Amino acid sequence: MRTPPNALQFKRRLLAWFRRAARDLPWRATRDPYRVLVSEFMLQQTQASRVVEYYPRFLQRYPTVHDLANARPKAVREAWDGLGYYRRAENLHRLAQVVVKRHDGLVPDRPDVLRTLPGVGPYTAAAVATFAYEKRAAPVDTNVARVLRRVFRPRLQDGAHGRRTILDLAQAVLPHRPKVAWEFNQALMDLGARVCRARKPDCPRCPVRTACKTGGKMV
Ligand code: SF4
């Protein structure tokens, strides 16, 4: 896919906003792949503001992938208590065991290998690749897909083709330098959660408004 004409302006504005107004989230201060994985599992169905409470507690109890792999299932469930959707805790526990047994205790860095682990789909695989290993991968969840749709207004077909277009678009607008791609991916998450919300996008105060085909004057 060709890079859309408004992509450069969008990237500049998004990164400038993120550098001055990023949320201070504990998993952004680490590149430890195990810790990033724990945060991504917790964030799968829970808002960041709640995960902030549980994340340090879980890591205090299981600071390494080996600690988690050796834990009893009942204890892991207790450590997850309050977050709900316990299937995530079960998958994370099994994942730790697989990483220790088959990957020498090292979380893989390639999205295709990450996807073979329990509970890891395309989004989480890309998220770990970029947020832990600073690889040029584009994690696209519903928030990110919504922002990209609104900003670039790509022609979308129904179903799998439409999803493919959004994934291609996400890759086309991703900055080339991996460290900047890390920031860009985090910034997209922040924009989707705080400004370009599903129900009430705050277009008048949006930092990328002038580069947006929906809320700006680019239509
Ligand atoms: S201008 Fe509006 S639609 Fe566009 S990215 Fe910002 S909040 Fe979303």
mmCIF file with all atom_site columns, N, CA, C and O and ligand atoms in Angstrom, residues 147 150-151 191 195-196 201-203 206 208-209 212 214-216, ligand 1:
data_model
loop_
_atom_site.group_PDB
_atom_site.id
_atom_site.type_symbol
_atom_site.label_atom_id
_atom_site.label_alt_id
_atom_site.label_comp_id
_atom_site.label_asym_id
_atom_site.label_entity_id
_atom_site.label_seq_id
_atom_site.pdbx_PDB_ins_code
_atom_site.Cartn_x
_atom_site.Cartn_y
_atom_site.Cartn_z
_atom_site.occupancy
_atom_site.B_iso_or_equiv
_atom_site.pdbx_formal_charge
_atom_site.auth_seq_id
_atom_site.auth_comp_id
_atom_site.auth_asym_id
_atom_site.auth_atom_id
_atom_site.pdbx_PDB_model_num
ATOM   1  N  N   . VAL A 1 147 ? -8.783  4.828  14.913 1.00 0.00 ? 147 VAL A N   1
ATOM   2  C  CA  . VAL A 1 147 ? -8.015  6.053  14.641 1.00 0.00 ? 147 VAL A CA  1
ATOM   3  C  C   . VAL A 1 147 ? -7.558  6.065  13.180 1.00 0.00 ? 147 VAL A C   1
ATOM   4  O  O   . VAL A 1 147 ? -7.728  7.059  12.466 1.00 0.00 ? 147 VAL A O   1
ATOM   5  N  N   . ARG A 1 150 ? -10.417 6.774  10.783 1.00 0.00 ? 150 ARG A N   1
ATOM   6  C  CA  . ARG A 1 150 ? -10.884 8.161  10.793 1.00 0.00 ? 150 ARG A CA  1
ATOM   7  C  C   . ARG A 1 150 ? -9.863  9.115  10.172 1.00 0.00 ? 150 ARG A C   1
ATOM   8  O  O   . ARG A 1 150 ? -10.226 10.043 9.461  1.00 0.00 ? 150 ARG A O   1
ATOM   9  N  N   . VAL A 1 151 ? -8.602  8.888  10.464 1.00 0.00 ? 151 VAL A N   1
ATOM   10 C  CA  . VAL A 1 151 ? -7.575  9.815  9.980  1.00 0.00 ? 151 VAL A CA  1
ATOM   11 C  C   . VAL A 1 151 ? -7.364  9.678  8.476  1.00 0.00 ? 151 VAL A C   1
ATOM   12 O  O   . VAL A 1 151 ? -7.242  10.668 7.757  1.00 0.00 ? 151 VAL A O   1
ATOM   13 N  N   . LEU A 1 191 ? -3.871  8.048  21.799 1.00 0.00 ? 191 LEU A N   1
ATOM   14 C  CA  . LEU A 1 191 ? -4.840  8.885  21.077 1.00 0.00 ? 191 LEU A CA  1
ATOM   15 C  C   . LEU A 1 191 ? -6.209  8.202  21.035 1.00 0.00 ? 191 LEU A C   1
ATOM   16 O  O   . LEU A 1 191 ? -7.239  8.838  21.263 1.00 0.00 ? 191 LEU A O   1
ATOM   17 N  N   . VAL A 1 195 ? -8.504  10.588 23.224 1.00 0.00 ? 195 VAL A N   1
ATOM   18 C  CA  . VAL A 1 195 ? -9.018  11.677 22.376 1.00 0.00 ? 195 VAL A CA  1
ATOM   19 C  C   . VAL A 1 195 ? -9.957  11.139 21.290 1.00 0.00 ? 195 VAL A C   1
ATOM   20 O  O   . VAL A 1 195 ? -11.127 11.536 21.210 1.00 0.00 ? 195 VAL A O   1
ATOM   21 N  N   . CYS A 1 196 ? -9.471  10.231 20.488 1.00 0.00 ? 196 CYS A N   1
ATOM   22 C  CA  . CYS A 1 196 ? -10.280 9.715  19.371 1.00 0.00 ? 196 CYS A CA  1
ATOM   23 C  C   . CYS A 1 196 ? -11.078 8.510  19.865 1.00 0.00 ? 196 CYS A C   1
ATOM   24 O  O   . CYS A 1 196 ? -10.944 7.401  19.366 1.00 0.00 ? 196 CYS A O   1
ATOM   25 N  N   . PRO A 1 201 ? -15.428 11.354 20.005 1.00 0.00 ? 201 PRO A N   1
ATOM   26 C  CA  . PRO A 1 201 ? -14.076 11.837 19.684 1.00 0.00 ? 201 PRO A CA  1
ATOM   27 C  C   . PRO A 1 201 ? -13.987 13.343 19.959 1.00 0.00 ? 201 PRO A C   1
ATOM   28 O  O   . PRO A 1 201 ? -14.909 14.082 19.635 1.00 0.00 ? 201 PRO A O   1
ATOM   29 N  N   . ASP A 1 202 ? -12.889 13.743 20.590 1.00 0.00 ? 202 ASP A N   1
ATOM   30 C  CA  . ASP A 1 202 ? -12.729 15.151 20.964 1.00 0.00 ? 202 ASP A CA  1
ATOM   31 C  C   . ASP A 1 202 ? -11.978 15.889 19.856 1.00 0.00 ? 202 ASP A C   1
ATOM   32 O  O   . ASP A 1 202 ? -10.844 16.353 20.046 1.00 0.00 ? 202 ASP A O   1
ATOM   33 N  N   . CYS A 1 203 ? -12.616 16.002 18.699 1.00 0.00 ? 203 CYS A N   1
ATOM   34 C  CA  . CYS A 1 203 ? -11.943 16.591 17.528 1.00 0.00 ? 203 CYS A CA  1
ATOM   35 C  C   . CYS A 1 203 ? -11.447 18.024 17.776 1.00 0.00 ? 203 CYS A C   1
ATOM   36 O  O   . CYS A 1 203 ? -10.330 18.349 17.380 1.00 0.00 ? 203 CYS A O   1
ATOM   37 N  N   . CYS A 1 206 ? -8.131  17.816 19.418 1.00 0.00 ? 206 CYS A N   1
ATOM   38 C  CA  . CYS A 1 206 ? -7.272  16.711 18.987 1.00 0.00 ? 206 CYS A CA  1
ATOM   39 C  C   . CYS A 1 206 ? -5.941  17.236 18.431 1.00 0.00 ? 206 CYS A C   1
ATOM   40 O  O   . CYS A 1 206 ? -5.925  18.132 17.579 1.00 0.00 ? 206 CYS A O   1
ATOM   41 N  N   . VAL A 1 208 ? -3.978  15.923 16.320 1.00 0.00 ? 208 VAL A N   1
ATOM   42 C  CA  . VAL A 1 208 ? -3.700  15.594 14.904 1.00 0.00 ? 208 VAL A CA  1
ATOM   43 C  C   . VAL A 1 208 ? -4.823  16.101 13.985 1.00 0.00 ? 208 VAL A C   1
ATOM   44 O  O   . VAL A 1 208 ? -4.919  15.687 12.832 1.00 0.00 ? 208 VAL A O   1
ATOM   45 N  N   . ARG A 1 209 ? -5.636  16.997 14.507 1.00 0.00 ? 209 ARG A N   1
ATOM   46 C  CA  . ARG A 1 209 ? -6.836  17.405 13.769 1.00 0.00 ? 209 ARG A CA  1
ATOM   47 C  C   . ARG A 1 209 ? -6.522  17.887 12.349 1.00 0.00 ? 209 ARG A C   1
ATOM   48 O  O   . ARG A 1 209 ? -7.204  17.524 11.404 1.00 0.00 ? 209 ARG A O   1
ATOM   49 N  N   . CYS A 1 212 ? -6.200  15.141 9.875  1.00 0.00 ? 212 CYS A N   1
ATOM   50 C  CA  . CYS A 1 212 ? -7.226  14.094 9.921  1.00 0.00 ? 212 CYS A CA  1
ATOM   51 C  C   . CYS A 1 212 ? -8.322  14.329 8.886  1.00 0.00 ? 212 CYS A C   1
ATOM   52 O  O   . CYS A 1 212 ? -8.855  15.438 8.788  1.00 0.00 ? 212 CYS A O   1
ATOM   53 N  N   . THR A 1 214 ? -11.264 13.107 8.948  1.00 0.00 ? 214 THR A N   1
ATOM   54 C  CA  . THR A 1 214 ? -12.591 13.080 9.535  1.00 0.00 ? 214 THR A CA  1
ATOM   55 C  C   . THR A 1 214 ? -12.856 14.325 10.379 1.00 0.00 ? 214 THR A C   1
ATOM   56 O  O   . THR A 1 214 ? -13.832 15.043 10.165 1.00 0.00 ? 214 THR A O   1
ATOM   57 N  N   . GLY A 1 215 ? -11.974 14.602 11.329 1.00 0.00 ? 215 GLY A N   1
ATOM   58 C  CA  . GLY A 1 215 ? -12.214 15.719 12.237 1.00 0.00 ? 215 GLY A CA  1
ATOM   59 C  C   . GLY A 1 215 ? -11.615 17.022 11.760 1.00 0.00 ? 215 GLY A C   1
ATOM   60 O  O   . GLY A 1 215 ? -11.932 18.081 12.276 1.00 0.00 ? 215 GLY A O   1
ATOM   61 N  N   . GLY A 1 216 ? -10.718 16.978 10.769 1.00 0.00 ? 216 GLY A N   1
ATOM   62 C  CA  . GLY A 1 216 ? -10.058 18.187 10.306 1.00 0.00 ? 216 GLY A CA  1
ATOM   63 C  C   . GLY A 1 216 ? -10.725 18.756 9.074  1.00 0.00 ? 216 GLY A C   1
ATOM   64 O  O   . GLY A 1 216 ? -11.905 18.527 8.823  1.00 0.00 ? 216 GLY A O   1
HETATM 65 S  S1  . SF4 B 2 .   ? -9.654  14.878 14.617 1.00 0.00 ? 1   SF4 B S1  1
HETATM 66 FE FE1 . SF4 B 2 .   ? -11.321 13.694 15.554 1.00 0.00 ? 1   SF4 B FE1 1
HETATM 67 S  S2  . SF4 B 2 .   ? -11.613 11.920 14.226 1.00 0.00 ? 1   SF4 B S2  1
HETATM 68 FE FE2 . SF4 B 2 .   ? -9.603  12.808 13.744 1.00 0.00 ? 1   SF4 B FE2 1
HETATM 69 S  S3  . SF4 B 2 .   ? -8.145  11.672 14.994 1.00 0.00 ? 1   SF4 B S3  1
HETATM 70 FE FE3 . SF4 B 2 .   ? -8.724  13.509 16.119 1.00 0.00 ? 1   SF4 B FE3 1
HETATM 71 S  S4  . SF4 B 2 .   ? -10.429 12.882 17.438 1.00 0.00 ? 1   SF4 B S4  1
HETATM 72 FE FE4 . SF4 B 2 .   ? -10.181 11.318 15.855 1.00 0.00 ? 1   SF4 B FE4 1
#
